[in-house]
Short mmCIF file of C-alpha atoms in Angstrom, two decimals:
data_model
loop_
_atom_site.label_atom_id
_atom_site.label_comp_id
_atom_site.label_asym_id
_atom_site.label_seq_id
_atom_site.Cartn_x
_atom_site.Cartn_y
_atom_site.Cartn_z
CA MET A 806 -5.83 -25.70 31.23
CA ASN A 807 -3.02 -23.38 30.07
CA VAL A 808 -1.14 -25.81 27.87
CA SER A 809 2.29 -25.05 26.30
CA ILE A 810 3.43 -27.37 23.16
CA SER A 811 6.54 -25.45 22.53
CA GLY A 812 9.07 -28.15 24.04
CA LYS A 813 9.99 -31.44 22.83
CA HIS A 814 9.55 -34.60 24.56
CA ASP A 815 12.00 -37.54 23.69
CA ASP A 816 10.51 -38.91 20.40
CA ASP A 817 7.30 -36.73 20.50
CA THR A 818 7.71 -33.33 18.93
CA TRP A 819 5.62 -30.23 19.81
CA GLU A 820 4.67 -30.60 15.82
CA SER A 821 2.83 -34.08 16.50
CA ARG A 822 0.71 -32.47 19.13
CA ILE A 823 -0.76 -29.81 16.88
CA PRO A 824 -4.51 -29.95 16.97
CA SER A 825 -5.30 -32.06 14.06
CA ALA A 826 -7.67 -29.27 12.55
CA TYR A 827 -4.54 -26.89 12.22
CA ARG A 828 -2.22 -29.48 10.67
CA ALA A 829 -2.77 -28.79 7.07
CA GLY A 830 -2.98 -24.85 7.66
CA TYR A 831 0.32 -25.02 9.59
CA LYS A 832 2.20 -26.73 6.89
CA LYS A 833 1.40 -24.13 4.35
CA ALA A 834 2.08 -21.27 6.95
CA SER A 835 5.21 -22.60 8.21
CA ALA A 836 6.79 -22.60 4.45
CA LEU A 837 6.21 -18.85 4.38
CA ASN A 838 7.21 -17.80 7.91
CA PRO A 839 7.84 -20.57 10.09
CA GLU A 840 8.69 -18.62 13.37
CA LEU A 841 5.14 -17.08 13.26
CA ALA A 842 3.36 -19.96 12.18
CA ALA A 843 4.90 -21.99 15.02
CA LYS A 844 4.18 -19.10 17.44
CA TYR A 845 0.42 -19.12 16.38
CA ILE A 846 -0.04 -22.75 16.62
CA GLN A 847 1.64 -22.97 20.09
CA HIS A 848 -1.17 -20.61 21.13
CA THR A 849 -4.05 -22.52 19.83
CA VAL A 850 -3.82 -24.64 22.95
CA VAL A 851 -3.57 -21.70 25.18
CA ASP A 852 -6.64 -20.31 27.30
CA ASP A 853 -6.54 -17.68 30.00
CA PRO A 854 -5.77 -19.24 33.12
CA VAL A 855 -6.59 -15.99 35.27
CA ALA A 856 -10.17 -15.52 33.65
CA ASP A 857 -10.91 -19.06 33.75
CA ALA A 858 -10.16 -19.37 37.46
CA VAL A 859 -12.57 -16.71 38.02
CA ILE A 860 -15.37 -18.48 36.32
CA GLU A 861 -14.22 -21.88 38.38
CA ALA A 862 -14.34 -19.79 41.50
CA LEU A 863 -17.60 -18.14 40.76
CA ALA A 864 -19.56 -21.28 40.13
CA ALA A 865 -20.16 -21.76 43.75
CA PHE A 866 -22.39 -18.70 43.70
CA ASP A 867 -25.61 -17.95 42.41
CA HIS A 868 -25.58 -15.16 39.62
CA ARG A 869 -26.83 -12.35 41.74
CA GLU A 870 -24.01 -12.74 43.99
CA SER A 871 -21.31 -13.31 41.40
CA GLN A 872 -22.48 -10.15 39.82
CA ARG A 873 -22.36 -8.31 42.87
CA PHE A 874 -18.63 -9.59 43.17
CA ILE A 875 -17.88 -8.76 39.78
CA ASN A 876 -19.25 -4.99 39.98
CA ALA A 877 -17.56 -4.45 43.21
CA GLY A 878 -14.30 -4.92 41.27
CA MET A 879 -15.51 -2.69 38.43
CA GLU A 880 -16.52 0.09 40.75
CA GLN A 881 -13.53 -0.18 43.09
CA ASP A 882 -15.66 -1.48 45.78
CA ALA A 883 -12.80 -2.68 47.95
CA ARG A 884 -15.21 -3.88 50.80
CA GLY A 885 -17.41 -5.58 48.34
CA LEU A 886 -14.31 -7.14 46.60
CA GLY A 887 -13.07 -8.21 49.90
CA GLU A 888 -15.86 -10.73 50.00
CA ALA A 889 -15.24 -11.98 46.45
CA PRO A 890 -13.59 -15.39 46.09
CA ARG A 891 -9.47 -14.98 45.66
CA PRO A 892 -9.31 -15.56 41.87
CA LEU A 893 -11.60 -12.52 41.30
CA ARG A 894 -9.61 -10.50 43.52
CA ASP A 895 -6.34 -11.75 41.63
CA PHE A 896 -8.23 -11.06 38.35
CA PHE A 897 -8.68 -7.28 39.19
CA GLU A 898 -5.37 -6.75 40.60
CA GLU A 899 -3.88 -7.76 37.50
CA VAL A 900 -5.80 -5.53 35.30
CA GLY A 901 -5.91 -2.96 37.78
CA SER A 902 -2.83 -0.91 36.75
CA THR A 903 -2.27 0.55 33.17
CA PRO A 904 0.68 -1.09 31.37
CA ALA A 905 3.73 0.96 31.49
CA TRP A 906 4.09 1.04 27.57
CA PHE A 907 0.29 2.52 27.37
CA ASP A 908 0.33 6.28 26.71
CA PRO A 909 -2.96 7.93 27.12
CA ASP A 910 -1.52 11.10 25.25
CA ALA A 911 -0.18 9.13 22.37
CA VAL A 912 -3.54 8.00 21.45
CA LEU A 913 -4.87 11.33 20.76
CA PRO A 914 -4.19 11.35 16.76
CA GLY A 915 -5.86 7.83 16.72
CA ARG A 916 -8.84 9.19 18.51
CA HIS A 917 -9.07 12.43 16.26
CA ALA A 918 -8.63 10.41 13.16
CA PHE A 919 -11.60 7.90 14.42
CA GLN A 920 -13.87 11.12 14.73
CA ARG A 921 -13.08 12.40 11.39
CA HIS A 922 -13.80 9.06 9.92
CA LEU A 923 -16.36 7.60 11.77
CA ASP A 924 -18.78 6.47 8.90
CA LEU A 925 -15.70 4.85 7.25
CA PHE A 926 -14.71 2.61 10.46
CA ILE A 927 -18.48 1.22 10.51
CA PRO A 928 -17.98 -1.03 7.18
CA ALA A 929 -14.53 -1.71 8.25
CA PHE A 930 -15.92 -3.02 11.28
CA VAL A 931 -18.16 -5.29 9.49
CA ALA A 932 -15.54 -6.55 7.19
CA VAL A 933 -13.27 -7.35 9.88
CA THR A 934 -15.97 -9.33 11.79
CA LEU A 935 -16.57 -11.53 8.62
CA ARG A 936 -12.83 -12.04 8.37
CA ASN A 937 -12.91 -13.15 11.92
CA PHE A 938 -15.40 -15.75 11.25
CA THR A 939 -13.02 -17.50 8.70
CA SER A 940 -11.46 -18.98 11.72
CA LEU A 941 -12.39 -21.70 14.54
CA MET A 942 -14.40 -18.76 16.03
CA SER A 943 -17.18 -19.18 13.76
CA LYS A 944 -17.45 -22.73 15.43
CA VAL A 945 -17.95 -21.21 18.97
CA PHE A 946 -20.28 -18.57 17.93
CA LEU A 947 -22.19 -21.00 16.09
CA MET A 948 -22.25 -23.47 18.90
CA THR A 949 -23.45 -20.71 21.48
CA GLY A 950 -25.73 -19.17 19.20
CA GLN A 951 -24.19 -15.85 19.26
CA VAL A 952 -25.16 -15.00 15.70
CA THR A 953 -28.07 -16.85 14.87
CA THR A 954 -30.20 -15.65 17.63
CA GLN A 955 -31.60 -12.43 19.12
CA GLN A 956 -28.09 -12.58 21.11
CA GLY A 957 -26.40 -11.87 17.70
CA VAL A 958 -28.15 -8.34 17.23
CA ARG A 959 -27.32 -7.35 21.16
CA ARG A 960 -23.85 -8.41 20.36
CA ILE A 961 -23.16 -6.30 17.30
CA ARG A 962 -24.78 -3.27 18.73
CA GLN A 963 -22.63 -3.88 21.85
CA ASN A 964 -19.47 -4.31 19.74
CA LEU A 965 -20.31 -1.11 17.86
CA ARG A 966 -20.85 1.04 21.07
CA TYR A 967 -17.61 -0.47 22.50
CA LEU A 968 -15.53 0.47 19.26
CA VAL A 969 -16.87 4.09 19.17
CA GLU A 970 -16.53 4.49 22.99
CA MET A 971 -13.27 3.20 22.72
CA LEU A 972 -11.87 4.95 19.93
CA MET A 973 -13.30 8.26 20.65
CA PHE A 974 -13.76 8.92 24.39
CA PRO A 975 -10.93 10.12 26.34
CA ASN A 976 -10.03 7.65 29.35
CA ALA A 977 -12.66 5.15 27.93
CA LEU A 978 -10.18 2.36 28.19
CA GLU A 979 -8.95 3.44 31.64
CA ARG A 980 -10.13 2.13 34.84
CA PRO A 981 -13.31 2.53 35.62
CA GLY A 982 -14.16 3.82 31.85
CA GLU A 983 -16.96 1.84 30.26
CA SER A 984 -14.76 0.45 27.48
CA TRP A 985 -12.50 -0.86 30.36
CA LYS A 986 -15.48 -2.54 32.00
CA PHE A 987 -16.69 -4.01 28.80
CA SER A 988 -13.32 -5.34 27.82
CA LEU A 989 -13.09 -7.39 31.09
CA ARG A 990 -16.73 -8.62 30.89
CA ILE A 991 -16.03 -9.92 27.32
CA ARG A 992 -12.91 -11.78 28.89
CA LEU A 993 -15.04 -13.26 31.66
CA LEU A 994 -17.65 -14.23 29.05
CA HIS A 995 -14.93 -15.88 27.07
CA ALA A 996 -13.95 -17.87 29.91
CA GLU A 997 -17.45 -18.86 30.82
CA ILE A 998 -18.15 -20.05 26.94
CA ARG A 999 -14.89 -21.87 27.30
CA GLN A 1000 -15.98 -23.76 30.55
CA ARG A 1001 -19.19 -24.59 29.07
CA LEU A 1002 -17.90 -25.85 25.72
CA ARG A 1003 -15.55 -28.15 27.74
CA THR A 1004 -18.40 -29.67 29.93
CA SER A 1005 -20.66 -29.95 26.99
CA GLY A 1006 -18.73 -32.80 25.66
CA GLN A 1007 -19.03 -31.07 22.11
CA TRP A 1008 -15.40 -29.72 21.76
CA ASP A 1009 -12.51 -31.99 21.12
CA GLU A 1010 -9.52 -30.11 22.08
CA ALA A 1011 -7.29 -32.65 20.37
CA ILE A 1012 -9.10 -31.50 16.94
CA TYR A 1013 -9.47 -27.80 17.73
CA GLY A 1014 -7.35 -26.81 20.43
CA ALA A 1015 -8.66 -24.52 23.23
CA PRO A 1016 -12.29 -23.09 22.80
CA VAL A 1017 -11.80 -19.30 22.41
CA SER A 1018 -7.73 -19.82 22.31
CA ALA A 1019 -5.29 -17.28 22.88
CA ALA A 1020 -4.44 -17.67 19.15
CA ASN A 1021 -7.92 -16.94 17.88
CA MET A 1022 -8.29 -13.81 20.32
CA ALA A 1023 -4.85 -12.61 18.98
CA LEU A 1024 -6.17 -12.90 15.47
CA ALA A 1025 -9.23 -11.09 16.19
CA SER A 1026 -7.37 -8.44 17.77
CA ALA A 1027 -5.11 -8.13 14.93
CA ASN A 1028 -7.87 -7.78 12.40
CA PHE A 1029 -9.65 -5.06 14.39
CA SER A 1030 -6.53 -3.27 14.63
CA ALA A 1031 -4.17 -3.55 11.54
CA SER A 1032 -6.81 -4.88 9.14
CA SER A 1033 -9.53 -2.14 10.02
CA ILE A 1034 -6.80 0.47 9.42
CA GLN A 1035 -6.20 -0.88 6.11
CA ASP A 1036 -9.86 -1.12 5.02
CA VAL A 1037 -10.53 2.45 6.54
CA ASP A 1038 -7.65 3.72 4.18
CA ARG A 1039 -9.23 1.75 1.06
CA LEU A 1040 -12.37 3.25 1.78
CA GLY A 1041 -10.68 6.88 1.61
CA ALA A 1042 -9.40 7.80 5.26
CA ASN A 1043 -5.65 8.55 4.22
CA LEU A 1044 -4.48 7.90 7.53
CA ASN A 1045 -1.20 9.33 8.64
CA ALA A 1046 1.46 7.57 10.46
CA ASP A 1047 0.74 9.08 13.85
CA ALA A 1048 -2.92 8.13 13.81
CA ARG A 1049 -2.11 4.66 12.53
CA ALA A 1050 0.50 4.04 15.32
CA SER A 1051 -1.93 5.57 17.69
CA ILE A 1052 -5.14 3.17 16.68
CA MET A 1053 -2.64 0.44 17.09
CA GLN A 1054 -1.68 1.14 20.58
CA ILE A 1055 -5.42 1.88 21.40
CA TRP A 1056 -6.31 -1.74 20.12
CA ARG A 1057 -2.90 -2.88 21.73
CA TYR A 1058 -4.25 -2.10 25.37
CA ALA A 1059 -7.79 -2.97 24.58
CA SER A 1060 -6.47 -6.63 23.23
CA TRP A 1061 -4.54 -6.95 26.60
CA LEU A 1062 -7.51 -6.18 28.72
CA ILE A 1063 -9.56 -8.99 26.90
CA GLY A 1064 -6.67 -11.42 27.65
CA THR A 1065 -4.85 -11.62 24.64
CA PRO A 1066 -1.14 -12.84 25.32
CA GLU A 1067 1.49 -9.63 25.21
CA ALA A 1068 3.72 -12.09 22.88
CA LEU A 1069 0.73 -11.83 20.19
CA LEU A 1070 0.26 -7.97 20.34
CA PHE A 1071 3.76 -7.34 18.79
CA ASP A 1072 4.04 -4.13 20.48
CA GLY A 1073 1.33 -2.39 18.35
CA ASP A 1074 3.45 -2.69 15.37
CA GLU A 1075 1.12 -2.26 12.27
CA ALA A 1076 3.28 -4.29 9.65
CA GLU A 1077 4.14 -7.25 11.96
CA THR A 1078 0.55 -7.20 12.91
CA THR A 1079 -0.53 -7.49 9.33
CA GLU A 1080 2.33 -10.39 8.61
CA PHE A 1081 0.61 -12.09 11.75
CA VAL A 1082 -2.88 -11.93 10.10
CA ARG A 1083 -1.92 -13.24 6.90
CA ILE A 1084 0.17 -16.33 8.60
CA ALA A 1085 -2.66 -16.79 11.41
CA HIS A 1086 -5.54 -17.37 8.56
CA LEU A 1087 -3.30 -19.50 6.62
CA CYS A 1088 -2.97 -21.71 9.89
CA GLU A 1089 -6.79 -21.97 10.54
CA PRO A 1090 -8.94 -24.77 9.06
CA PRO A 1091 -10.13 -24.47 5.43
CA PRO A 1092 -13.47 -23.08 4.55
CA ASN A 1093 -16.39 -24.95 5.83
CA GLU A 1094 -20.16 -24.53 6.58
CA GLU A 1095 -19.47 -22.74 9.98
CA TRP A 1096 -17.70 -20.01 8.01
CA VAL A 1097 -20.79 -19.87 5.52
CA LYS A 1098 -23.47 -19.80 8.25
CA THR A 1099 -22.04 -17.26 10.84
CA SER A 1100 -20.73 -14.77 8.20
CA ASN A 1101 -24.19 -14.67 6.28
CA ALA A 1102 -25.94 -14.44 9.45
CA VAL A 1103 -24.10 -11.30 10.30
CA ILE A 1104 -25.01 -9.75 7.25
CA TYR A 1105 -28.85 -10.50 7.53
CA LEU A 1106 -28.79 -9.28 11.27
CA LEU A 1107 -27.87 -5.89 10.14
CA PRO A 1108 -31.33 -4.50 9.34
CA GLU A 1109 -32.41 -5.65 12.62
CA VAL A 1110 -29.28 -4.07 14.42
CA ALA A 1111 -30.39 -0.72 12.48
CA ARG A 1112 -34.03 -1.14 13.63
CA LEU A 1113 -35.43 -1.09 10.10
CA THR A 1114 -38.93 -2.26 9.48
CA ASP A 1115 -39.43 -1.46 5.91
CA ARG A 1116 -38.97 -4.30 3.70
CA SER A 1117 -37.28 -2.42 0.63
CA ALA A 1118 -34.94 -0.60 3.39
CA LYS A 1119 -33.85 -4.09 5.12
CA ARG A 1120 -33.25 -5.42 1.24
CA SER A 1121 -31.20 -2.53 0.27
CA MET A 1122 -28.90 -2.51 3.56
CA VAL A 1123 -28.28 -6.52 3.06
CA GLN A 1124 -27.34 -5.71 -0.54
CA HIS A 1125 -25.22 -2.84 0.21
CA ALA A 1126 -23.52 -4.89 3.03
CA TYR A 1127 -22.67 -7.94 0.62
CA ARG A 1128 -21.26 -5.53 -1.81
CA VAL A 1129 -18.84 -3.26 0.18
CA SER A 1130 -18.08 -6.35 2.35
CA ARG A 1131 -17.03 -8.31 -0.97
CA ALA A 1132 -14.85 -5.51 -2.04
CA LEU A 1133 -13.32 -5.09 0.99
CA ILE A 1134 -12.51 -9.03 1.93
CA GLY A 1135 -11.85 -9.75 -1.83
CA ASP A 1136 -13.77 -11.88 -4.11
CA LYS A 1137 -12.09 -15.36 -2.84
CA VAL A 1138 -13.01 -15.05 0.58
CA ALA A 1139 -16.19 -13.78 -0.51
CA ASP A 1140 -16.96 -16.79 -2.64
CA GLN A 1141 -15.79 -19.04 0.11
CA LEU A 1142 -18.62 -17.52 2.31
CA ARG A 1143 -21.01 -17.88 -0.63
CA PHE A 1144 -21.86 -14.25 -0.73
CA PRO A 1145 -23.83 -13.30 -3.79
CA ARG A 1146 -21.94 -12.83 -6.83
CA GLN A 1147 -21.69 -8.75 -7.37
CA ARG A 1148 -19.61 -6.51 -9.55
CA THR A 1149 -17.51 -4.56 -7.23
CA SER A 1150 -15.16 -2.90 -9.93
CA GLY A 1151 -14.83 0.86 -9.27
CA LEU A 1152 -16.58 0.56 -5.98
CA LEU A 1153 -13.66 1.29 -3.58
CA MET A 1154 -12.77 4.35 -5.96
CA TRP A 1155 -16.15 5.66 -5.86
CA LEU A 1156 -16.25 5.19 -2.22
CA ARG A 1157 -12.66 7.08 -1.71
CA CYS A 1158 -14.12 10.01 -4.00
CA LYS A 1159 -17.08 10.12 -2.08
CA ALA A 1160 -14.90 10.43 1.51
CA ARG A 1161 -13.02 13.21 -0.31
CA LEU A 1162 -16.01 15.32 -1.26
CA TYR A 1163 -17.25 14.85 2.11
CA ARG A 1164 -14.35 16.40 3.90
CA THR A 1165 -14.37 19.20 1.02
CA PHE A 1166 -18.09 20.11 1.69
CA ARG A 1167 -18.09 19.56 5.41
CA ARG A 1168 -15.81 22.54 5.33
CA LEU A 1169 -17.52 24.62 2.42
CA ALA A 1170 -20.94 23.47 2.53
CA PRO A 1171 -22.24 21.47 5.49
CA HIS A 1172 -25.57 20.89 4.19
CA MET A 1173 -24.09 19.07 0.98
CA ALA A 1174 -21.84 17.30 3.40
CA ARG A 1175 -24.83 15.65 5.47
CA LYS A 1176 -26.20 13.88 2.17
CA LEU A 1177 -22.96 12.57 1.08
CA ARG A 1178 -22.62 11.20 4.74
CA VAL A 1179 -26.06 9.11 4.09
CA ASP A 1180 -25.25 5.23 4.00
CA PRO A 1181 -26.77 2.47 5.33
CA PHE A 1182 -23.98 1.65 7.67
CA VAL A 1183 -24.67 4.93 9.47
CA LEU A 1184 -27.81 3.54 10.69
CA LEU A 1185 -25.79 0.90 12.56
CA LEU A 1186 -24.02 3.48 14.37
CA ASP A 1187 -26.96 5.60 15.17
CA THR A 1188 -29.17 2.70 16.77
CA ALA A 1189 -25.69 1.36 18.61
CA MET A 1190 -25.30 4.52 20.66
CA ILE A 1191 -28.89 5.14 21.11
CA ASP A 1192 -29.04 1.97 23.05
CA ASN A 1193 -27.90 2.07 26.84
CA PRO A 1194 -26.54 -1.55 27.04
CA SER A 1195 -25.89 -2.54 30.74
CA TYR A 1196 -22.91 -4.80 29.61
CA GLN A 1197 -24.51 -7.27 32.26
CA LEU A 1198 -22.81 -10.63 32.03
CA PRO A 1199 -25.16 -13.11 33.53
CA ASP A 1200 -27.82 -12.54 30.73
CA GLN A 1201 -25.42 -13.20 28.33
CA LEU A 1202 -24.32 -16.37 30.13
CA GLU A 1203 -27.88 -17.71 30.12
CA THR A 1204 -27.68 -17.74 26.43
CA VAL A 1205 -24.90 -19.55 26.21
CA ARG A 1206 -26.27 -22.05 28.67
CA ALA A 1207 -29.44 -22.43 26.79
CA SER A 1208 -27.72 -22.73 23.31
CA LEU A 1209 -25.65 -25.58 24.61
CA ALA A 1210 -28.35 -27.39 26.35
CA LYS A 1211 -30.19 -27.60 23.12
CA ARG A 1212 -27.33 -29.24 21.62
CA ARG A 1213 -26.69 -31.94 24.12
#
């Protein structure tokens, strides 16, 4: 159901139809930037009609047949896709052509910067994930068990691999690259989650808006682009203007593939996207138990993501993750998430110094550089890249079904 609340109907303004969970936040945000606050709130009731139509059409087929149709579209198998229902053919037609604004050559500075500072992007990825859970996405993830079950480990590993492939490998986002495929599978997974939440009777759209709404997708995209760049800089990367603009464009295209509305991508402009993040977070409901549970679950999953078995090593990674995350997201948010109280004074300065030393030693003394690069977060990357995930949709959907069934 793609709903717009931007119009007025006699004595009923669109503000009166704002999902109730967002009303207090919207009032605060609109006092600072009324236009951007209104744009965000209007998209809290917007879903993804193209992907939603696919899931509805595939409901008539068993999982094996549905996967065959999806794979046909991914692999450009015209004959196989020709047997698929019309909504799936329309879906692949929409995403089959690269937008005119995406220039594969213009993203090269961002890819080079990512390769140089790969170890800094990993803690930034963790911090961004935590920020994204300070929204109604935490409710979605908690209801579907995507961070509180073994599915959470798999999801983090897949997302890390997606991050690396998308930002490092040439053509990964172009059809039929692995990141292109994964973007579309995530989009279809979100549509399936949306359908399951709606039919479960446990999601009230008058209160929460659309499940996995366009607004929440845009906020996540904005955090992964602009907020991530700023976190990496705070950790010592010192990205230049070309690299920053390049990374923003990579995320703009990836976000478009995942289904984020063009109007909420701000042409990949970092400053506009940063302001959007500020206003969007103000619009979101206040801190709650769902924030706390999902965010702390992510931290405690990290040793398992890294496949650590030693108890001391696990404890060390959790403590390190809490401390670095607190330094990046700030004491206010960390306290709202009930993270352990820790002193972080000087931590970012030390990490920036360490990054500069690493760049120097990498040229002059590579063996010393390797010692400086040792960090618990690097283990997350290593295990994500060793894995060879299939990115298959049905297994993920079975987890969603089982999680929702337990809550009925």
